[in-house]
Amino acid sequence: MTPLERARCELKAHPLALDAGLAAGVLVCMVAGSFALPHGTDGVTWGIRTPAPLSLLLMLLAAAALVPRRRAPRTVLALTCTLSVVECVTGDPRAPVAMSAVIALYTVASTTDRTTTFRVGLLTMTVLTAAAMLFGPLPWYAQENLGVLAWTGIGATAGDAVRSRRAVVRAMRERAERAERTREEEARRRVAEERLRIARDLHDVVAHHIALVNVQAGVAAHVMDKRPDQAKEALAHVREASRSALSELRATVGLLRQSGDPEAPTEPAPGLSLLEELAGTFRSAGLPVEVARADQGTRLPAAVDLAAYRIVQEALTNVRKHAGAGARAEVSVVRVGPHIEVTVVDDGSGESAPGNTAPGNAAPEAGGGHGLLGMRERVGALGGTLTTGPRYGGGFRVHAILPVSTTDNRIEGGTTAPGEPV
């Protein structure tokens, strides 16, 4: 901080002392001006006359009135104007008491709006100029009388300019603070969205495989003594599901690494190209799954491809967990116009379907409900719609419509016709 800035800060911290110093300076100027003869006098014009005691008293009172000018600017203006009029009527010789009124008018103009400044300034100029013309020792048309009009106008104009500048600086500061708050809110929003995305991805990656591990481990424990071969097969499925979970979890965590970190994962995110492999994992866990997807050559945007895969994965996981024994699942992926429709249905009892627990039925597993919420968030982020609910006659249905740009669905050698399975 420079010495000038430090001095300004000190003065702002002690406004009363600053006003007292200003009042003292104005008093010195008024007293010095009272020794001067009117403008236009021949010969020596200063030091020839001395102010009368009444004039000195008026100047002292006018200067003292400026000390509380910040606390009561209009009162100070009224008092200094009154003293100036009294000086014009009784002062002999004249003293420049109107100088204090100019400072008071500046203070009023710098602390109020422009309309009030115009009205108060016009009234002050009229009163002081009329008093000088009517009661002054010079003819009414003397330029000293017009000087009173000019100086009061300058005081009002300067005060209004200072007020306008303060308003501009205040507005700029408020905009800067608002922009800073907006940046902070945007950063918090991005952090919240990133946390939500991470939670959704971790749920999608881990829940499916852990559910399979839980099922196969239960099977192995049940048949360990009587059918060791089947138990060994179930444990092999447990190992495979665990390996897949670790692999996908490693890839998901790798996405959180900074771009400059070494050994960043280069494996592509899962998509519908792995749909048969996904269905196979559920078949191995004892859930019959049928997949209806005729064309494997359709290109989908990465976000849509991943969302469709995760929707199928989560829906089949819910079928395995909630549909009951003997349930079957059907998966279909169809393009209808500029949309991709993903449907997963099952024919289970639906008694423990997510979000469909009835009185007397078994409740879903503790902590459930995040899967459907995650699917809805994924679809909503892409501008699509998700419909879930029980089917007529039993079972549960998950139906997602994902909008896809037609330019992103072109196949080499042509495009998929609307309504054609993909």
mmCIF file of C-alpha atoms in Angstrom, residues 11 45 81 97 106 113 115 123 146 221 256 265 268 354 365:
data_model
loop_
_atom_site.group_PDB
_atom_site.id
_atom_site.type_symbol
_atom_site.label_atom_id
_atom_site.label_comp_id
_atom_site.label_asym_id
_atom_site.label_seq_id
_atom_site.Cartn_x
_atom_site.Cartn_y
_atom_site.Cartn_z
ATOM 1 C CA LEU A 11 -8.822 9.672 6.867
ATOM 2 C CA THR A 45 -6.820 45.025 -3.072
ATOM 3 C CA CYS A 81 -27.271 29.615 4.114
ATOM 4 C CA VAL A 97 -19.441 33.347 4.564
ATOM 5 C CA TYR A 106 -21.633 19.890 -2.136
ATOM 6 C CA ASP A 113 -30.287 11.643 -5.491
ATOM 7 C CA THR A 115 -33.638 15.174 -8.303
ATOM 8 C CA LEU A 123 -33.178 26.923 -3.993
ATOM 9 C CA LEU A 146 -23.109 36.394 -10.336
ATOM 10 C CA ALA A 221 -22.918 -72.565 0.525
ATOM 11 C CA LEU A 256 -11.067 -39.536 -11.607
ATOM 12 C CA PRO A 265 -6.930 -46.180 -18.314
ATOM 13 C CA PRO A 268 -13.453 -47.800 -23.596
ATOM 14 C CA PRO A 354 -38.242 -51.874 -6.213
ATOM 15 C CA GLU A 365 -33.080 -54.738 0.801
#
